[in-house]
Amino acid sequence: MTKFATSEGTEKFKKRFPNVAKGHFRNAQNLTVSSIGIGTYLGNWDAATDEGYVNSIVKFVESGGNVIDTAANYRFQRSERNIGQALKILHEKGFIREELLICTKGGFLPFDNEPPSNVQKYFEETFVQKGIAGFDDLVAGNHCMTASYLQSQIDRSLQNMNLETLDVFYIHNPESQLSEISKIDFDLRLANAFERLEKNRVEGKIKFYGVATWNGFRLQPNERNYHSLEKMWNIAEKIGGENHGFRFIQLPFNLMMPEAFLLQNQQFNGEVFSTIEIANNFGISVMISGSMMQGKLATGLPENIRANLGNLETDAMTSLQFVRSTPAVTTSLVGMSRPSHVEENMQLVKIPTATTEQYERLFS
């Protein structure tokens, strides 16, 4: 597989599905992307789960979804390899690489196929002895974001998925570093990382980059693990100029975790905004993780929420409808390791997003 997502390719993908409802396809960096993306985080590291993911990814794309999200450490690199298998099948079915937005992450130790019996030995043999990273670069025993380490992860991800270019590469949970280093040292590490990612853009290995966080954008500015999106943007601009590649962020947002939309914790020009708002102001595409809180929002939703969002067939669909209907959200990611998950969730493709009035009633 070669190349990357293009404006023409993703528009071609949209035209394959003329009967989808208004609001399903959105613009992200001049690409046409689906409002629902498939995640590949959870599941056992066994052949049965591998097969489930391969079949689910194929069914997802055939159902009108073109955003695929993964990470090197998901299921010990098996999820990336499953994507590579699925892409081969999709190619045989007539889908081309340029139609799909493929996103991955690097930061956590990926291991290989299964958890190692000795993590320290694994790190030493895989990274230290090869001059990729040292023990001083490792935080909390499992996170590293030095330039050479991220390079190794980019190269490994390309190999795992048999790709020439990654559409989006995220630094995975960079706030993990702040548990052990100062904010000044963190900014320096981030700048070095961005510099290497810009180099990879020039070399054609990635198109865009960003950060995929869990807590960093959901905290108050005085909290230790807080991330300032404005500061990240300024670092990227200083390194890459106006056409830098820092154009995507990923963070959790759902009915139980509304901070990304409601918490005004990001400062810009003397004003405060929510993370989603300020990302929109900068022209950064927002990808949402944890749309169903890892399944916890797939059942048991209060009746008033179901009613306000259109009394959809299932609670899982209702939770996804909430996220994808949020202003300035690009894509709602949800893990789908079985084709039955895809069949249920992708019913939303033919259902319009919630109206502004429906959405606002949830907060009144």
CSV table of C-alpha atoms in Angstrom, one decimal:
chain,number,residue,atom,x,y,z
A,1,MET,CA,0.0,0.0,0.0
A,2,THR,CA,1.3,3.5,-0.8
A,3,LYS,CA,0.4,7.2,-0.7
A,4,PHE,CA,-2.0,9.0,1.7
A,5,ALA,CA,-5.4,10.5,2.1
A,6,THR,CA,-6.1,13.2,-0.5
A,7,SER,CA,-8.9,15.7,-1.1
A,8,GLU,CA,-9.8,13.9,-4.3
A,9,GLY,CA,-9.6,10.5,-2.8
A,10,THR,CA,-11.7,11.2,0.2
A,11,GLU,CA,-14.3,13.0,-1.9
A,12,LYS,CA,-14.4,9.9,-4.1
A,13,PHE,CA,-15.1,7.9,-0.9
A,14,LYS,CA,-18.0,10.2,0.0
A,15,LYS,CA,-19.5,9.8,-3.5
A,16,ARG,CA,-19.6,6.0,-2.9
A,17,PHE,CA,-22.4,6.7,-0.3
A,18,PRO,CA,-24.9,9.0,-1.8
A,19,ASN,CA,-27.6,8.1,0.7
A,20,VAL,CA,-25.9,9.1,3.9
A,21,ALA,CA,-27.6,11.7,6.0
A,22,LYS,CA,-26.5,15.3,6.2
A,23,GLY,CA,-23.7,15.9,8.6
A,24,HIS,CA,-22.0,12.5,8.3
A,25,PHE,CA,-19.1,13.7,6.2
A,26,ARG,CA,-17.1,16.6,7.4
A,27,ASN,CA,-14.0,18.6,6.3
A,28,ALA,CA,-10.7,18.1,8.1
A,29,GLN,CA,-7.7,19.8,6.6
A,30,ASN,CA,-9.3,19.8,3.1
A,31,LEU,CA,-10.1,16.1,3.5
A,32,THR,CA,-13.6,14.6,3.6
A,33,VAL,CA,-13.8,12.4,6.7
A,34,SER,CA,-16.6,10.4,8.3
A,35,SER,CA,-18.3,11.6,11.6
A,36,ILE,CA,-17.6,8.1,13.1
A,37,GLY,CA,-14.2,6.5,13.2
A,38,ILE,CA,-13.2,3.0,14.2
A,39,GLY,CA,-10.9,2.6,17.2
A,40,THR,CA,-8.7,-0.5,17.8
A,41,TYR,CA,-7.6,-0.2,21.4
A,42,LEU,CA,-9.4,-2.9,23.4
A,43,GLY,CA,-9.3,-6.7,23.1
A,44,ASN,CA,-7.1,-9.7,23.8
A,45,TRP,CA,-3.9,-10.4,22.0
A,46,ASP,CA,-5.1,-13.5,20.3
A,47,ALA,CA,-6.1,-14.8,16.8
A,48,ALA,CA,-9.8,-14.5,17.4
A,49,THR,CA,-9.6,-10.8,18.3
A,50,ASP,CA,-7.3,-10.3,15.3
A,51,GLU,CA,-9.8,-11.7,13.0
A,52,GLY,CA,-12.6,-9.7,14.6
A,53,TYR,CA,-10.7,-6.4,14.0
A,54,VAL,CA,-9.8,-7.3,10.4
A,55,ASN,CA,-13.4,-8.1,9.5
A,56,SER,CA,-14.7,-5.0,11.5
A,57,ILE,CA,-12.4,-2.6,9.7
A,58,VAL,CA,-13.5,-3.9,6.3
A,59,LYS,CA,-17.1,-3.7,7.2
A,60,PHE,CA,-16.7,-0.3,8.7
A,61,VAL,CA,-15.2,1.1,5.5
A,62,GLU,CA,-17.9,-0.6,3.4
A,63,SER,CA,-20.5,1.0,5.6
A,64,GLY,CA,-19.3,4.6,5.0
A,65,GLY,CA,-16.5,5.2,7.5
A,66,ASN,CA,-13.0,6.3,6.4
A,67,VAL,CA,-11.3,7.3,9.7
A,68,ILE,CA,-9.2,4.5,11.2
A,69,ASP,CA,-7.5,5.1,14.5
A,70,THR,CA,-4.8,3.0,16.3
A,71,ALA,CA,-1.5,3.2,18.1
A,72,ALA,CA,1.7,1.1,18.1
A,73,ASN,CA,1.0,-0.1,21.7
A,74,TYR,CA,-2.6,-1.2,21.0
A,75,ARG,CA,-2.7,-4.9,21.6
A,76,PHE,CA,1.1,-5.0,21.4
A,77,GLN,CA,1.2,-3.9,17.7
A,78,ARG,CA,-1.4,-6.4,16.7
A,79,SER,CA,-4.0,-3.8,16.0
A,80,GLU,CA,-1.7,-2.0,13.5
A,81,ARG,CA,-1.0,-5.3,11.8
A,82,ASN,CA,-4.7,-6.0,11.6
A,83,ILE,CA,-5.2,-2.7,9.9
A,84,GLY,CA,-2.5,-3.7,7.4
A,85,GLN,CA,-4.4,-6.9,6.7
A,86,ALA,CA,-7.7,-5.1,6.3
A,87,LEU,CA,-6.2,-2.5,3.9
A,88,LYS,CA,-5.1,-5.3,1.7
A,89,ILE,CA,-8.6,-6.8,1.6
A,90,LEU,CA,-10.1,-3.4,1.0
A,91,HIS,CA,-7.7,-2.7,-1.9
A,92,GLU,CA,-8.9,-6.0,-3.5
A,93,LYS,CA,-12.4,-4.7,-3.1
A,94,GLY,CA,-11.7,-1.6,-5.0
A,95,PHE,CA,-11.0,0.9,-2.2
A,96,ILE,CA,-7.8,3.0,-2.7
A,97,ARG,CA,-5.4,4.3,-0.1
A,98,GLU,CA,-6.2,7.9,-0.9
A,99,GLU,CA,-9.8,7.4,0.4
A,100,LEU,CA,-8.9,6.6,4.0
A,101,LEU,CA,-7.5,8.7,6.9
A,102,ILE,CA,-5.2,6.4,8.9
A,103,CYS,CA,-4.1,7.7,12.3
A,104,THR,CA,-1.7,6.2,14.8
A,105,LYS,CA,0.3,7.2,17.9
A,106,GLY,CA,3.6,6.8,19.5
A,107,GLY,CA,4.8,7.3,23.1
A,108,PHE,CA,4.0,4.2,25.2
A,109,LEU,CA,6.2,1.1,24.9
A,110,PRO,CA,4.6,-1.0,22.2
A,111,PHE,CA,6.0,-4.4,23.1
A,112,ASP,CA,5.7,-7.0,20.3
A,113,ASN,CA,2.8,-9.4,19.9
A,114,GLU,CA,2.4,-10.0,23.6
A,115,PRO,CA,3.6,-8.5,26.9
A,116,PRO,CA,7.2,-9.2,27.7
A,117,SER,CA,8.3,-11.2,30.8
A,118,ASN,CA,10.8,-8.4,31.7
A,119,VAL,CA,10.0,-4.9,30.6
A,120,GLN,CA,13.4,-3.5,31.5
A,121,LYS,CA,15.2,-6.1,29.4
A,122,TYR,CA,12.8,-5.4,26.6
A,123,PHE,CA,13.5,-1.7,26.7
A,124,GLU,CA,17.2,-2.2,26.9
A,125,GLU,CA,17.4,-4.7,24.0
A,126,THR,CA,14.9,-2.9,21.8
A,127,PHE,CA,15.9,0.8,22.4
A,128,VAL,CA,18.9,1.3,24.6
A,129,GLN,CA,21.3,-1.0,22.9
A,130,LYS,CA,20.3,0.4,19.5
A,131,GLY,CA,20.9,4.0,20.6
A,132,ILE,CA,17.3,5.0,20.2
A,133,ALA,CA,16.6,6.0,23.8
A,134,GLY,CA,18.1,5.7,27.3
A,135,PHE,CA,16.6,4.9,30.7
A,136,ASP,CA,16.7,8.6,31.6
A,137,ASP,CA,14.2,9.2,28.7
A,138,LEU,CA,11.7,6.7,30.1
A,139,VAL,CA,9.0,8.1,32.3
A,140,ALA,CA,6.9,6.0,34.7
A,141,GLY,CA,8.5,2.9,33.2
A,142,ASN,CA,6.4,3.0,30.0
A,143,HIS,CA,6.5,6.4,28.2
A,144,CYS,CA,9.1,8.0,26.0
A,145,MET,CA,8.9,10.9,23.5
A,146,THR,CA,12.4,11.6,22.4
A,147,ALA,CA,12.8,12.4,18.7
A,148,SER,CA,14.7,9.2,18.0
A,149,TYR,CA,12.1,7.1,19.9
A,150,LEU,CA,9.2,8.7,18.0
A,151,GLN,CA,11.1,8.0,14.8
A,152,SER,CA,11.4,4.4,15.6
A,153,GLN,CA,7.6,4.3,16.3
A,154,ILE,CA,6.8,6.0,13.0
A,155,ASP,CA,9.0,3.5,11.1
A,156,ARG,CA,7.5,0.6,12.9
A,157,SER,CA,3.9,1.7,12.3
A,158,LEU,CA,4.6,2.2,8.6
A,159,GLN,CA,5.9,-1.3,8.5
A,160,ASN,CA,3.1,-2.8,10.6
A,161,MET,CA,0.4,-1.4,8.3
A,162,ASN,CA,2.4,-1.7,5.0
A,163,LEU,CA,2.1,2.0,4.4
A,164,GLU,CA,4.3,4.6,2.7
A,165,THR,CA,2.7,7.5,4.7
A,166,LEU,CA,0.8,8.0,7.9
A,167,ASP,CA,-2.0,10.6,7.6
A,168,VAL,CA,-1.8,11.6,11.2
A,169,PHE,CA,0.8,10.7,13.8
A,170,TYR,CA,0.0,11.7,17.4
A,171,ILE,CA,2.3,11.9,20.4
A,172,HIS,CA,0.4,9.6,22.7
A,173,ASN,CA,-0.6,11.1,26.1
A,174,PRO,CA,2.3,13.5,26.4
A,175,GLU,CA,1.0,14.6,29.8
A,176,SER,CA,2.5,11.3,31.1
A,177,GLN,CA,5.9,13.1,31.0
A,178,LEU,CA,4.8,15.8,33.4
A,179,SER,CA,4.6,13.2,36.3
A,180,GLU,CA,8.4,13.3,36.4
A,181,ILE,CA,9.8,16.3,34.6
A,182,SER,CA,9.2,20.1,34.8
A,183,LYS,CA,7.1,22.1,32.4
A,184,ILE,CA,10.2,23.8,31.0
A,185,ASP,CA,11.8,20.4,30.2
A,186,PHE,CA,8.5,19.2,28.8
A,187,ASP,CA,8.3,22.1,26.4
A,188,LEU,CA,11.9,21.4,25.3
A,189,ARG,CA,11.1,17.7,24.7
A,190,LEU,CA,7.9,18.7,22.8
A,191,ALA,CA,9.8,21.1,20.6
A,192,ASN,CA,12.4,18.4,19.8
A,193,ALA,CA,9.6,16.0,19.0
A,194,PHE,CA,7.8,18.5,16.7
A,195,GLU,CA,11.1,19.2,14.9
A,196,ARG,CA,11.5,15.5,14.2
A,197,LEU,CA,7.8,15.2,13.1
A,198,GLU,CA,8.3,18.2,10.7
A,199,LYS,CA,11.3,16.4,9.2
A,200,ASN,CA,9.1,13.3,8.7
A,201,ARG,CA,6.6,15.5,6.8
A,202,VAL,CA,9.3,16.7,4.5
A,203,GLU,CA,10.4,13.1,3.9
A,204,GLY,CA,6.8,12.0,3.2
A,205,LYS,CA,6.4,9.6,6.1
A,206,ILE,CA,3.6,11.6,7.7
A,207,LYS,CA,1.2,14.3,6.5
A,208,PHE,CA,0.0,15.8,9.8
A,209,TYR,CA,0.8,15.4,13.5
A,210,GLY,CA,-0.8,16.2,16.8
A,211,VAL,CA,-1.2,15.1,20.4
A,212,ALA,CA,-3.6,12.4,21.6
A,213,THR,CA,-4.3,13.1,25.3
A,214,TRP,CA,-6.4,11.8,28.1
A,215,ASN,CA,-6.2,14.4,30.9
A,216,GLY,CA,-4.0,17.1,29.5
A,217,PHE,CA,-6.8,19.2,27.9
A,218,ARG,CA,-9.4,18.5,30.6
A,219,LEU,CA,-7.6,20.1,33.5
A,220,GLN,CA,-7.3,23.6,34.9
A,221,PRO,CA,-4.1,25.7,34.0
A,222,ASN,CA,-2.7,25.4,37.6
A,223,GLU,CA,-2.8,21.6,37.5
A,224,ARG,CA,0.5,19.7,36.9
A,225,ASN,CA,-0.6,17.7,33.8
A,226,TYR,CA,-2.4,20.6,32.1
A,227,HIS,CA,-1.7,21.3,28.4
A,228,SER,CA,-2.0,24.7,26.8
A,229,LEU,CA,-3.1,24.3,23.2
A,230,GLU,CA,-1.9,27.9,22.4
A,231,LYS,CA,1.6,27.0,23.6
A,232,MET,CA,1.7,23.9,21.6
A,233,TRP,CA,0.5,25.8,18.5
A,234,ASN,CA,3.2,28.4,19.0
A,235,ILE,CA,5.9,25.8,19.4
A,236,ALA,CA,4.8,24.2,16.1
A,237,GLU,CA,4.7,27.5,14.3
A,238,LYS,CA,8.1,28.5,15.5
A,239,ILE,CA,9.6,25.2,14.2
A,240,GLY,CA,7.5,24.6,11.1
A,241,GLY,CA,6.3,28.1,10.1
A,242,GLU,CA,2.8,29.0,9.1
A,243,ASN,CA,2.4,25.7,7.2
A,244,HIS,CA,3.4,23.5,10.1
A,245,GLY,CA,1.7,20.1,10.5
A,246,PHE,CA,0.3,20.4,14.0
A,247,ARG,CA,-3.3,20.1,12.8
A,248,PHE,CA,-5.0,17.4,14.9
A,249,ILE,CA,-5.7,16.7,18.5
A,250,GLN,CA,-7.5,13.8,20.1
A,251,LEU,CA,-9.1,13.9,23.5
A,252,PRO,CA,-11.9,12.1,25.4
A,253,PHE,CA,-15.4,13.6,25.4
A,254,ASN,CA,-18.7,12.0,26.2
A,255,LEU,CA,-21.9,12.3,28.3
A,256,MET,CA,-19.9,11.5,31.4
A,257,MET,CA,-16.8,13.6,30.5
A,258,PRO,CA,-18.0,16.9,29.0
A,259,GLU,CA,-14.9,19.0,29.9
A,260,ALA,CA,-13.6,19.3,26.4
A,261,PHE,CA,-16.7,21.3,25.4
A,262,LEU,CA,-17.9,22.9,28.6
A,263,LEU,CA,-14.7,23.6,30.6
A,264,GLN,CA,-13.2,27.0,29.6
A,265,ASN,CA,-9.6,26.3,30.5
A,266,GLN,CA,-7.7,27.5,27.4
A,267,GLN,CA,-6.5,31.1,27.3
A,268,PHE,CA,-5.9,33.0,24.1
A,269,ASN,CA,-5.6,36.8,23.6
A,270,GLY,CA,-6.8,37.5,27.1
A,271,GLU,CA,-10.0,35.4,26.7
A,272,VAL,CA,-10.8,31.8,27.8
A,273,PHE,CA,-12.2,29.0,25.7
A,274,SER,CA,-12.9,25.3,25.9
A,275,THR,CA,-10.4,23.1,24.2
A,276,ILE,CA,-12.8,22.3,21.4
A,277,GLU,CA,-13.5,26.0,20.8
A,278,ILE,CA,-9.9,27.1,20.8
A,279,ALA,CA,-8.9,24.2,18.5
A,280,ASN,CA,-11.6,25.4,16.1
A,281,ASN,CA,-10.2,28.9,16.3
A,282,PHE,CA,-6.8,27.6,15.3
A,283,GLY,CA,-8.1,25.4,12.5
A,284,ILE,CA,-7.1,22.2,14.4
A,285,SER,CA,-9.3,19.1,13.7
A,286,VAL,CA,-10.7,17.5,16.8
A,287,MET,CA,-10.9,13.7,17.1
A,288,ILE,CA,-12.8,12.4,20.0
A,289,SER,CA,-11.8,9.3,21.9
A,290,GLY,CA,-13.8,7.5,24.6
A,291,SER,CA,-17.1,8.4,22.9
A,292,MET,CA,-18.8,5.5,24.8
A,293,MET,CA,-16.5,5.6,27.8
A,294,GLN,CA,-15.2,2.2,26.8
A,295,GLY,CA,-18.7,0.7,26.7
A,296,LYS,CA,-20.0,2.2,29.9
A,297,LEU,CA,-22.4,4.5,27.9
A,298,ALA,CA,-23.6,1.8,25.7
A,299,THR,CA,-26.5,0.9,28.0
A,300,GLY,CA,-28.5,2.6,30.8
A,301,LEU,CA,-28.8,6.1,29.5
A,302,PRO,CA,-31.5,8.3,31.2
A,303,GLU,CA,-34.7,8.6,29.2
A,304,ASN,CA,-34.5,12.4,28.9
A,305,ILE,CA,-31.1,12.1,27.1
A,306,ARG,CA,-32.5,9.5,24.7
A,307,ALA,CA,-35.6,11.7,24.0
A,308,ASN,CA,-33.5,14.8,23.4
A,309,LEU,CA,-31.3,13.0,20.9
A,310,GLY,CA,-34.2,11.5,18.9
A,311,ASN,CA,-35.0,8.2,20.7
A,312,LEU,CA,-32.5,6.2,18.7
A,313,GLU,CA,-32.7,2.5,18.6
A,314,THR,CA,-29.9,1.8,21.1
A,315,ASP,CA,-28.0,3.7,23.9
A,316,ALA,CA,-24.7,3.1,22.0
A,317,MET,CA,-26.1,5.0,19.0
A,318,THR,CA,-27.4,7.7,21.3
A,319,SER,CA,-24.0,8.2,22.9
A,320,LEU,CA,-22.3,8.5,19.5
A,321,GLN,CA,-25.0,10.8,18.3
A,322,PHE,CA,-24.2,13.2,21.2
A,323,VAL,CA,-20.5,13.3,20.4
A,324,ARG,CA,-20.8,13.6,16.7
A,325,SER,CA,-23.4,16.3,17.0
A,326,THR,CA,-21.2,18.5,19.1
A,327,PRO,CA,-20.1,21.7,17.3
A,328,ALA,CA,-16.6,21.7,16.0
A,329,VAL,CA,-16.1,18.0,16.6
A,330,THR,CA,-14.6,16.3,13.5
A,331,THR,CA,-14.9,12.6,14.3
A,332,SER,CA,-16.3,10.5,17.1
A,333,LEU,CA,-14.0,7.4,17.6
A,334,VAL,CA,-15.4,4.2,19.0
A,335,GLY,CA,-13.8,0.8,19.4
A,336,MET,CA,-15.3,-1.8,17.2
A,337,SER,CA,-13.7,-5.2,17.4
A,338,ARG,CA,-16.7,-7.2,16.0
A,339,PRO,CA,-18.7,-6.7,12.8
A,340,SER,CA,-21.9,-6.6,14.9
A,341,HIS,CA,-20.6,-3.5,16.7
A,342,VAL,CA,-20.0,-1.9,13.3
A,343,GLU,CA,-23.5,-2.8,12.1
A,344,GLU,CA,-25.1,-1.2,15.1
A,345,ASN,CA,-23.0,2.0,15.2
A,346,MET,CA,-23.0,2.7,11.5
A,347,GLN,CA,-26.8,2.9,11.4
A,348,LEU,CA,-26.1,6.5,12.3
A,349,VAL,CA,-24.7,7.1,8.9
A,350,LYS,CA,-28.3,7.4,7.6
A,351,ILE,CA,-29.5,9.5,10.6
A,352,PRO,CA,-28.9,13.3,10.6
A,353,THR,CA,-26.9,14.7,13.5
A,354,ALA,CA,-28.9,16.3,16.3
A,355,THR,CA,-30.2,19.8,15.8
A,356,THR,CA,-28.8,22.7,17.7
A,357,GLU,CA,-32.1,22.9,19.7
A,358,GLN,CA,-31.9,19.2,20.6
A,359,TYR,CA,-28.3,19.5,21.6
A,360,GLU,CA,-28.7,22.6,23.7
A,361,ARG,CA,-31.7,21.1,25.6
A,362,LEU,CA,-29.2,18.6,27.1
A,363,PHE,CA,-27.5,21.4,29.0
A,364,SER,CA,-30.6,23.4,30.0
